[in-house]
XYZ file of C-alpha atoms in Angstrom:
627
model
C 23.659 -7.708 18.198
C 23.635 -5.853 21.454
C 20.643 -5.974 23.761
C 19.578 -2.848 25.576
C 18.282 -2.530 29.088
C 17.747 0.818 30.738
C 18.540 3.324 33.682
C 17.457 3.396 37.306
C 14.149 5.096 37.929
C 12.707 5.446 41.375
C 9.508 3.548 42.133
C 6.403 5.407 43.285
C 5.220 2.411 45.278
C 5.386 2.079 49.058
C 7.655 -0.571 50.475
C 6.277 -4.091 50.160
C 8.957 -5.907 52.092
C 6.373 -6.905 54.686
C 4.619 -9.044 52.081
C 7.202 -11.465 50.656
C 4.648 -13.444 48.629
C 3.706 -10.431 46.522
C 5.923 -9.394 43.579
C 7.675 -6.114 44.362
C 8.532 -3.241 42.056
C 12.126 -2.529 41.195
C 13.771 0.403 39.467
C 14.839 -0.341 35.909
C 18.557 -0.470 35.232
C 20.397 0.767 32.181
C 23.327 -0.876 30.475
C 23.556 0.840 27.097
C 26.424 -0.031 24.785
C 25.244 2.408 22.117
C 27.520 5.286 21.306
C 24.835 7.914 20.883
C 26.284 9.853 17.965
C 24.968 10.468 14.479
C 21.517 9.408 13.311
C 19.476 6.585 14.809
C 16.627 4.852 12.983
C 14.008 3.650 15.457
C 12.077 0.813 13.807
C 8.593 0.412 15.310
C 6.954 -3.018 14.927
C 4.941 -4.280 17.921
C 5.777 -1.360 20.210
C 3.381 1.342 18.995
C 3.656 3.773 21.904
C 5.808 6.472 23.432
C 4.859 5.497 27.009
C 7.193 2.993 28.705
C 9.398 2.714 25.611
C 13.056 2.177 26.680
C 14.385 2.379 23.110
C 12.777 5.760 22.486
C 14.444 7.075 25.641
C 17.840 5.786 24.477
C 17.293 7.060 20.920
C 16.516 10.553 22.243
C 20.209 10.943 23.121
C 21.335 10.701 19.470
C 22.152 13.754 17.393
C 19.184 13.001 15.140
C 16.371 10.471 15.263
C 14.225 8.947 12.530
C 11.267 6.813 13.742
C 9.766 4.557 11.065
C 6.977 2.012 10.588
C 7.171 -0.313 7.571
C 4.035 -1.910 6.131
C 5.576 -5.291 5.326
C 3.285 -7.986 3.882
C 5.150 -10.690 5.780
C 4.150 -9.058 9.066
C 0.702 -7.776 8.115
C -0.462 -11.117 6.692
C -0.769 -12.491 10.241
C -3.210 -9.780 11.326
C -6.993 -10.098 11.332
C -9.104 -7.344 9.774
C -9.870 -5.913 13.207
C -6.192 -5.957 14.169
C -5.334 -4.067 10.979
C -7.884 -1.410 11.956
C -6.336 -1.193 15.428
C -2.878 -0.940 13.869
C -3.819 2.066 11.732
C -5.408 3.896 14.647
C -2.406 3.171 16.871
C -0.030 4.506 14.206
C -2.136 7.649 13.909
C -1.811 8.247 17.636
C 1.894 7.349 17.645
C 2.605 9.833 14.857
C 0.745 12.557 16.757
C 2.652 11.785 19.969
C 5.977 11.998 18.151
C 4.996 15.236 16.394
C 4.070 16.753 19.750
C 7.729 16.233 20.692
C 9.128 17.722 17.500
C 9.651 14.446 15.664
C 7.517 12.432 13.226
C 6.798 8.857 12.134
C 7.968 7.857 8.686
C 5.607 5.527 6.794
C 6.965 3.153 4.167
C 5.681 0.123 2.232
C 7.705 -2.920 1.183
C 10.119 -5.429 2.664
C 11.478 -3.961 5.878
C 15.048 -5.077 5.142
C 15.145 -3.240 1.796
C 13.375 -0.145 3.146
C 15.685 0.207 6.150
C 18.810 -0.400 4.069
C 17.820 2.359 1.634
C 16.863 4.734 4.437
C 20.085 4.079 6.365
C 22.036 4.939 3.215
C 20.019 8.111 2.626
C 20.328 9.542 6.150
C 23.781 8.048 6.865
C 22.442 6.266 9.948
C 24.895 5.064 12.555
C 22.426 2.801 14.334
C 19.125 0.974 13.787
C 17.190 0.229 16.980
C 14.535 -2.508 16.944
C 12.575 -4.463 19.526
C 13.724 -7.998 20.310
C 11.449 -10.670 18.788
C 10.761 -14.308 19.562
C 8.691 -15.149 16.466
C 10.824 -17.095 13.995
C 9.863 -15.205 10.822
C 10.460 -11.814 12.433
C 13.827 -12.946 13.752
C 14.741 -13.889 10.185
C 13.712 -10.443 8.940
C 15.852 -8.777 11.628
C 18.818 -10.961 10.641
C 18.403 -9.917 6.995
C 18.299 -6.264 8.067
C 21.541 -6.828 9.969
C 23.207 -8.345 6.900
C 21.989 -5.592 4.569
C 23.304 -2.884 6.889
C 26.825 -4.253 6.362
C 26.685 -2.929 2.803
C 25.828 0.589 4.008
C 28.859 2.841 4.397
C 28.862 5.841 6.734
C 31.825 7.807 8.175
C 31.602 5.791 11.419
C 31.517 2.483 9.510
C 28.466 0.316 8.846
C 25.358 1.026 10.959
C 24.775 -1.303 13.875
C 21.471 -2.896 14.761
C 20.669 -2.757 18.451
C 17.900 -4.893 19.954
C 15.933 -3.844 23.014
C 13.187 -5.189 25.215
C 10.955 -3.847 27.974
C 12.176 -5.612 31.118
C 9.269 -6.867 33.210
C 11.281 -8.750 35.823
C 14.818 -8.086 36.974
C 16.380 -11.002 35.079
C 20.168 -11.079 35.279
C 20.782 -14.287 33.318
C 18.018 -15.587 31.079
C 19.651 -18.988 30.648
C 19.637 -19.593 34.412
C 15.887 -19.142 34.779
C 14.156 -22.378 35.824
C 12.019 -23.989 33.116
C 9.241 -24.694 35.619
C 6.887 -21.830 36.414
C 6.471 -23.256 39.910
C 10.214 -22.887 40.501
C 10.271 -19.497 38.756
C 7.683 -18.083 41.182
C 9.892 -19.067 44.100
C 12.552 -16.610 42.873
C 10.140 -13.729 43.690
C 11.743 -11.522 41.099
C 10.761 -7.861 41.452
C 8.765 -6.194 38.690
C 10.408 -3.143 37.152
C 8.800 0.294 37.042
C 7.447 1.700 33.740
C 9.376 4.548 32.137
C 8.140 8.006 31.249
C 9.744 9.793 28.327
C 11.390 12.676 30.182
C 12.369 14.803 27.179
C 9.834 17.238 25.769
C 11.621 17.548 22.421
C 13.084 14.690 20.395
C 16.000 15.275 18.015
C 14.965 15.786 14.401
C 16.777 15.113 11.129
C 18.619 17.787 9.201
C 17.853 16.676 5.640
C 14.514 16.992 3.835
C 12.611 13.693 3.803
C 9.336 12.319 2.492
C 7.668 11.096 5.693
C 4.852 9.315 3.866
C 1.093 9.362 4.306
C -0.694 7.123 6.776
C -2.837 4.794 4.630
C -6.515 4.009 4.987
C -7.847 0.532 5.679
C -8.771 0.158 1.987
C -5.225 1.140 1.025
C -3.858 -1.652 3.203
C -6.307 -4.147 1.726
C -5.192 -3.192 -1.774
C -1.539 -3.418 -0.779
C -2.004 -6.879 0.713
C -3.741 -8.317 -2.361
C -1.857 -6.522 -5.143
C 0.901 -9.083 -5.621
C -0.551 -12.232 -4.106
C -0.881 -15.307 -6.221
C -4.348 -16.453 -7.126
C -4.144 -19.315 -4.649
C -2.961 -16.875 -2.007
C -6.026 -14.728 -2.552
C -8.278 -17.750 -2.139
C -6.471 -18.701 1.055
C -6.956 -15.220 2.456
C -10.686 -15.730 1.995
C -10.401 -19.086 3.776
C -9.217 -17.317 6.929
C -12.024 -14.766 6.954
C -14.888 -17.064 8.018
C -15.022 -18.807 11.388
C -15.144 -22.594 11.632
C -18.679 -22.455 13.015
C -19.899 -20.289 10.121
C -18.466 -22.635 7.491
C -19.720 -25.747 9.297
C -23.192 -24.277 9.478
C -23.148 -23.453 5.758
C -21.826 -26.919 4.888
C -24.559 -28.627 6.909
C -27.309 -26.512 5.339
C -26.014 -27.199 1.813
C -26.113 -30.946 2.463
C -29.662 -30.724 3.824
C -28.752 -31.681 7.376
C -30.532 -30.189 10.353
C -28.432 -28.070 12.727
C -29.044 -28.213 16.444
C -27.714 -25.449 18.640
C -29.014 -23.508 21.569
C -30.443 -19.978 20.918
C -29.199 -17.275 18.574
C -25.668 -16.043 18.140
C -25.995 -13.760 21.123
C -23.367 -11.319 19.913
C -23.533 -7.918 21.465
C -23.433 -4.976 19.093
C -21.220 -2.156 20.258
C -23.013 1.085 20.903
C -21.621 3.981 18.954
C -20.664 6.802 21.271
C -18.324 9.668 20.839
C -15.146 8.948 22.755
C -15.659 5.185 22.650
C -12.595 3.079 23.462
C -13.892 0.416 21.049
C -12.706 1.972 17.829
C -13.139 -0.721 15.148
C -16.196 -1.692 13.125
C -16.616 -4.925 15.065
C -16.041 -3.103 18.335
C -14.745 -6.191 20.139
C -11.397 -4.938 21.407
C -9.988 -1.816 23.022
C -7.866 0.303 20.697
C -6.756 3.732 19.602
C -3.734 5.292 21.276
C -2.062 4.529 24.592
C -4.165 7.042 26.532
C -7.329 5.498 25.121
C -6.217 2.034 26.243
C -5.182 3.331 29.670
C -8.617 4.901 30.066
C -10.266 1.590 29.192
C -7.944 -0.237 31.601
C -8.938 2.146 34.410
C -12.596 1.382 33.665
C -11.920 -2.369 33.533
C -10.101 -2.434 36.866
C -12.937 -0.433 38.478
C -15.677 -2.705 37.198
C -17.051 -3.347 40.697
C -17.431 0.347 41.449
C -19.889 1.194 38.700
C -19.759 4.564 36.961
C -21.838 7.354 35.430
C -19.328 7.864 32.628
C -20.596 6.648 29.237
C -17.187 5.423 28.051
C -16.632 3.426 31.247
C -20.178 2.035 31.162
C -19.426 0.728 27.697
C -16.330 -1.083 28.994
C -18.383 -2.598 31.818
C -20.980 -3.815 29.317
C -18.238 -5.447 27.266
C -16.822 -7.118 30.367
C -20.180 -8.726 31.075
C -20.563 -9.809 27.434
C -17.053 -11.257 27.093
C -16.632 -12.916 30.502
C -17.199 -16.365 29.009
C -15.154 -17.745 31.893
C -13.661 -16.040 34.967
C -11.026 -13.522 33.860
C -11.307 -14.252 30.130
C -12.625 -10.758 29.422
C -9.192 -9.173 29.921
C -7.522 -11.035 27.048
C -10.599 -10.557 24.873
C -10.659 -6.793 25.382
C -6.977 -5.898 25.780
C -5.117 -8.741 24.035
C -4.810 -6.985 20.633
C -3.555 -3.736 22.213
C -0.917 -5.684 24.144
C 0.078 -7.633 21.030
C 0.548 -4.415 19.038
C 2.418 -2.817 21.929
C -0.001 0.090 22.323
C 0.469 -0.510 26.028
C 3.222 -2.492 27.725
C 2.662 -5.490 29.962
C 4.421 -3.881 32.884
C 2.281 -0.727 32.520
C -0.801 -2.934 32.949
C 0.764 -4.548 36.008
C 1.730 -1.172 37.454
C -1.760 0.313 36.999
C -3.442 -2.790 38.451
C -1.242 -2.832 41.567
C -1.581 0.932 42.023
C -5.366 0.599 41.981
C -5.200 -2.337 44.404
C -3.303 -0.130 46.817
C -5.861 2.648 46.391
C -8.648 0.223 47.287
C -6.840 -0.943 50.412
C -5.303 2.259 51.805
C -1.845 1.239 50.602
C -2.138 -2.312 51.940
C -1.419 -5.273 49.658
C -2.757 -8.558 50.961
C -0.645 -11.702 50.547
C -3.885 -13.676 50.157
C -4.985 -12.366 46.756
C -6.455 -9.313 45.074
C -9.587 -7.506 46.147
C -11.269 -7.512 42.711
C -11.553 -10.177 40.027
C -10.614 -7.696 37.291
C -7.370 -6.813 39.083
C -6.505 -10.497 39.383
C -7.379 -11.087 35.703
C -5.138 -8.249 34.493
C -2.181 -9.210 36.718
C -2.444 -12.928 35.939
C -2.684 -12.266 32.197
C 0.396 -10.056 31.868
C 2.508 -12.180 34.232
C 1.565 -15.265 32.220
C 2.355 -13.522 28.913
C 5.744 -12.423 30.232
C 6.601 -15.951 31.392
C 5.903 -17.506 27.993
C 7.788 -14.686 26.259
C 10.840 -15.244 28.474
C 10.768 -18.992 27.874
C 10.370 -18.488 24.114
C 13.299 -16.064 24.065
C 15.448 -18.435 26.093
C 14.620 -21.372 23.835
C 15.371 -19.304 20.716
C 18.788 -18.236 22.009
C 19.682 -21.691 23.352
C 18.405 -23.909 20.562
C 20.847 -26.807 20.585
C 18.462 -29.777 20.613
C 18.019 -32.444 17.954
C 15.284 -30.379 16.339
C 15.104 -26.624 15.996
C 12.242 -25.081 17.938
C 10.488 -22.093 16.407
C 7.814 -19.665 17.551
C 4.769 -18.515 15.608
C 2.424 -15.862 16.962
C -1.274 -16.620 16.528
C -3.803 -13.987 17.625
C -1.070 -12.601 19.862
C -0.297 -15.968 21.500
C 3.042 -17.788 21.217
C 2.910 -21.199 19.530
C 5.905 -23.555 19.419
C 6.653 -25.778 16.418
C 9.518 -27.457 14.596
C 10.469 -28.123 10.965
C 12.586 -30.828 9.347
C 13.415 -31.657 5.728
C 14.367 -29.501 2.753
C 12.273 -30.800 -0.151
C 9.176 -32.815 -0.929
C 5.520 -32.819 0.090
C 4.452 -30.934 3.213
C 3.471 -33.058 6.222
C 1.904 -31.629 9.395
C 1.860 -33.632 12.650
C -0.723 -32.810 15.331
C -0.507 -34.285 18.836
C -3.216 -35.387 21.275
C -4.541 -33.907 24.513
C -1.846 -33.137 27.088
C 0.943 -33.774 24.605
C 3.192 -31.549 22.444
C 5.137 -31.745 19.201
C 7.988 -33.762 20.748
C 5.663 -36.776 20.991
C 6.525 -37.245 17.303
C 10.271 -37.046 17.947
C 10.792 -40.626 16.693
C 8.870 -39.941 13.476
C 10.027 -36.525 12.289
C 13.472 -37.480 11.001
C 12.203 -40.636 9.313
C 9.542 -38.707 7.442
C 12.027 -35.988 6.475
C 14.676 -38.470 5.299
C 12.103 -40.228 3.110
C 11.615 -37.024 1.116
C 9.148 -34.847 2.991
C 9.152 -31.448 4.642
C 7.740 -32.014 8.108
C 6.103 -29.574 10.489
C 5.100 -30.577 14.029
C 3.130 -28.100 16.126
C 2.280 -27.741 19.800
C -1.235 -26.367 19.799
C -2.420 -23.560 22.058
C -2.689 -24.653 25.686
C -0.086 -27.443 25.656
C 3.644 -28.015 26.057
C 5.626 -24.792 25.766
C 2.928 -23.012 23.758
C 1.063 -20.255 25.539
C -1.926 -21.088 27.745
C -4.062 -17.938 27.826
C -7.300 -17.538 29.724
C -9.665 -18.236 26.827
C -12.416 -20.755 26.188
C -10.721 -23.739 24.534
C -12.888 -25.509 21.972
C -12.316 -27.970 19.168
C -13.241 -25.249 16.656
C -10.706 -22.801 18.150
C -7.940 -25.376 17.714
C -9.133 -26.201 14.182
C -8.873 -22.507 13.245
C -5.357 -22.432 14.695
C -4.349 -25.370 12.469
C -5.967 -23.708 9.447
C -4.013 -20.500 10.020
C -0.777 -22.424 10.609
C -1.145 -24.164 7.254
C -1.904 -20.864 5.493
C 0.609 -18.607 7.278
C 3.528 -20.924 8.075
C 3.447 -23.967 5.789
C 2.059 -22.013 2.841
C 0.717 -24.961 0.837
C -1.711 -27.893 1.185
C -0.494 -30.590 3.574
C -0.642 -34.267 4.334
C -1.899 -34.010 7.903
C -1.587 -36.534 10.748
C -3.570 -36.331 13.984
C -3.428 -38.427 17.121
C -6.274 -38.774 19.666
C -8.113 -35.465 19.931
C -5.596 -34.162 17.383
C -7.203 -36.609 14.954
C -10.599 -35.045 15.559
C -9.144 -31.561 15.066
C -7.553 -32.426 11.727
C -10.827 -34.059 10.661
C -12.563 -30.727 11.328
C -9.920 -28.925 9.244
C -10.391 -31.412 6.418
C -14.174 -31.174 6.629
C -14.291 -27.378 6.584
C -11.257 -26.394 4.510
C -10.629 -29.422 2.300
C -8.518 -27.318 -0.114
C -5.816 -27.232 2.552
C -5.576 -31.023 2.825
C -3.868 -33.477 0.457
C -4.437 -36.513 2.661
C -5.403 -37.349 6.214
C -4.087 -39.891 8.742
C -6.097 -40.436 11.935
C -4.290 -42.325 14.719
C -6.545 -43.533 17.542
C -8.713 -40.547 16.749
C -11.342 -39.111 19.065
C -14.849 -38.616 17.724
C -17.576 -40.971 16.548
C -18.746 -42.427 13.272
C -22.546 -42.165 13.091
C -23.787 -43.825 9.883
C -27.305 -42.361 9.934
C -26.897 -39.004 11.636
C -29.918 -36.721 11.376
C -28.446 -33.440 12.569
C -25.156 -31.598 13.092
C -24.731 -30.404 16.709
C -23.077 -27.007 17.058
C -22.556 -25.099 20.274
C -21.526 -21.543 21.031
C -18.664 -20.380 23.206
C -21.309 -18.858 25.492
C -22.686 -22.368 26.072
C -19.377 -23.514 27.563
C -19.354 -21.534 30.760
C -17.163 -22.810 33.582
C -19.260 -24.658 36.122
C -18.488 -25.556 39.710
C -18.112 -29.169 38.623
C -15.549 -28.352 35.908
C -13.651 -26.058 38.277
C -13.353 -28.824 40.868
C -12.898 -31.578 38.297
C -9.954 -29.837 36.629
C -8.099 -29.575 39.916
C -8.687 -33.203 40.821
C -7.662 -34.231 37.303
C -4.454 -32.194 37.486
C -3.476 -33.805 40.790
C -4.273 -37.254 39.376
C -2.216 -36.643 36.215
C 0.795 -35.414 38.180
C 0.708 -38.511 40.384
C 0.143 -40.978 37.541
C 2.081 -39.400 34.645
C 4.697 -42.158 34.384
C 2.144 -44.957 34.553
C -0.181 -43.342 32.023
C 2.629 -42.630 29.566
C 3.878 -46.204 29.636
C 0.398 -47.381 28.641
C 0.683 -45.120 25.587
C 3.862 -46.971 24.529
C 2.869 -50.632 25.078
C 5.483 -52.115 22.719
C 8.260 -49.584 23.359
C 7.935 -48.733 27.023
C 11.426 -47.220 27.035
C 10.153 -44.299 24.929
C 8.219 -43.104 27.987
C 11.599 -41.910 29.217
C 12.540 -39.495 31.988
C 12.741 -36.543 29.597
C 9.177 -37.038 28.364
C 7.815 -37.586 31.876
C 9.637 -34.545 33.262
C 8.496 -32.333 30.381
C 4.860 -33.293 30.934
C 5.228 -32.599 34.653
C 6.917 -29.259 33.890
C 4.069 -28.211 31.596
C 1.528 -29.109 34.284
C 2.799 -26.180 36.398
C 2.537 -23.601 33.606
C 0.216 -20.631 34.169
C -3.152 -21.307 32.560
C -2.996 -25.105 32.633
C -6.116 -25.368 34.805
C -8.101 -23.362 32.258
C -7.143 -25.899 29.584
C -8.150 -28.816 31.799
C -11.497 -27.181 32.542
C -12.222 -27.287 28.817
C -12.330 -31.101 28.945
C -15.689 -30.857 30.655
C -17.206 -28.780 27.847
C -15.756 -30.422 24.726
C -18.236 -31.093 21.945
C -16.942 -34.066 19.956
C -20.385 -35.022 18.706
C -20.054 -33.769 15.116
C -19.845 -37.100 13.252
C -16.392 -37.863 11.873
C -17.963 -39.340 8.732
C -19.725 -36.007 8.109
C -16.395 -34.195 8.420
C -14.617 -36.572 6.042
C -17.193 -36.573 3.238
C -15.102 -34.354 0.951
C -11.793 -36.148 1.572
C -12.864 -39.776 2.172
C -10.710 -41.122 -0.663
C -7.650 -39.561 0.982
C -8.063 -40.872 4.553
C -6.092 -43.521 6.432
C -7.499 -44.505 9.828
C -5.249 -46.343 12.297
C -7.175 -47.484 15.349
C -5.487 -49.647 17.977
C -8.002 -51.662 19.975
């Protein structure tokens, strides 16, 4: 499958050569192997925009163009209710944008591979263009599409599938990128300039087609539940309630007192015409690209204040969602970035352009002039780094175990699978570790007749480390969703250290997902006569000066003592604390976002009694505690 990158476009930015520590902008290059003849099918997935869309620019050179979005259960099942709302509104805007240029957006339901095969046959397509993916399941779907297209016959032969990506950095050879973010930054790769679709009219199709009707939210709900098994329907309900909500209900049903500080403190969105918060919950920015760009302009200008109602609303949301410095950006714009309503490099471009406006064209090498600018730039640069590393690992996967990527709430999570048949086993690591810490156990478990999954949870190893508030309940919800979305059946689950406490939470809240539980040197306490269940809110875990300083001291200490500390973890097999393991832990310590994860240590709440969590599964628990 060919990979597309695209033509030179001049940058609108002044020269930055005087500031070598600041990433510079670079024109985007084009190497396009597509022979632009016949009909192209442009398959939209997580790229719901016409702005900064390299594939749309390339597709505009074909004789005819057919854009399509397929409502595929395998893709939609990963989306929250709010994300589904955002998806529908983004598709509405995308269809309008395409119609304004003489085209349209076809809407279809079903498995994308079958839909695209049938459509390619009907319109005699010569090419299918789709965005490159790093998520394992989506890569499989693309591969099936590729295979199905071989059975389609057109005068030019079988249609080709061409993969594209939006280049953020000027990367000439992905495999030569350093695995350490610290070393990567030293390359000072320029950031490419966003593209504008230069054509006012897109090519249409000559034959009469049924373009389909954009569904309502209720239509999507009905589609998602129409053919699910009964157990699948129950599992969908499992994902709807937060861990805190279920824990609270469980404690009340058992007659235990709940201690927590103040009320939920959630801010209700104010309904205003022209609001950029378009869903019922009103937690995230959505709508079309222009709507998101308007919200981004308001976010970046937070310090200026404004008389505009729509911008005031954004500023209110910033204050409500700034649970730690910079966390508001991911909270407000993360879903729009995940759906591709706006590109990462567009965010970077707008942030740097505003920084120049604030400083009369000057860009300081000592940092940005506003916290919101820094938050936006840091977030998209971090997201791009993890995406590049995930793509590199997927295309160079020659290790003992296959590494896979799962996307959770827009964040990239690494995991592995071994074994073909038997019961499902899930291995969960401890703090600072990753799935490879089970590398001596995975094959043995698989060879003894199990299917084994090992996951690297959010914030560790090669999984993404976003600027969010990390809590034990957040990680428990991640494990719940992994079992539901990836494993697809109840599991025998193993947890080490804090991973043991996390799997205990999963077992205590969603016992239907657990067949048995193994706790190895688990964190948490057994309190025989507990009188209350302590729960705390995310708002109660604000970053303090002590945690800010403590995380930096801790990181320095861990880097200096990694080898010594690891050997203590392998007292009888010291050789397993080998150079690879030590180097991988040191590599991960330089990843963007690692300090945010370390800050969370100072606000962990491990005081929910383990015996309370294990009440419903106590006959299925094995505890291994080394003293």
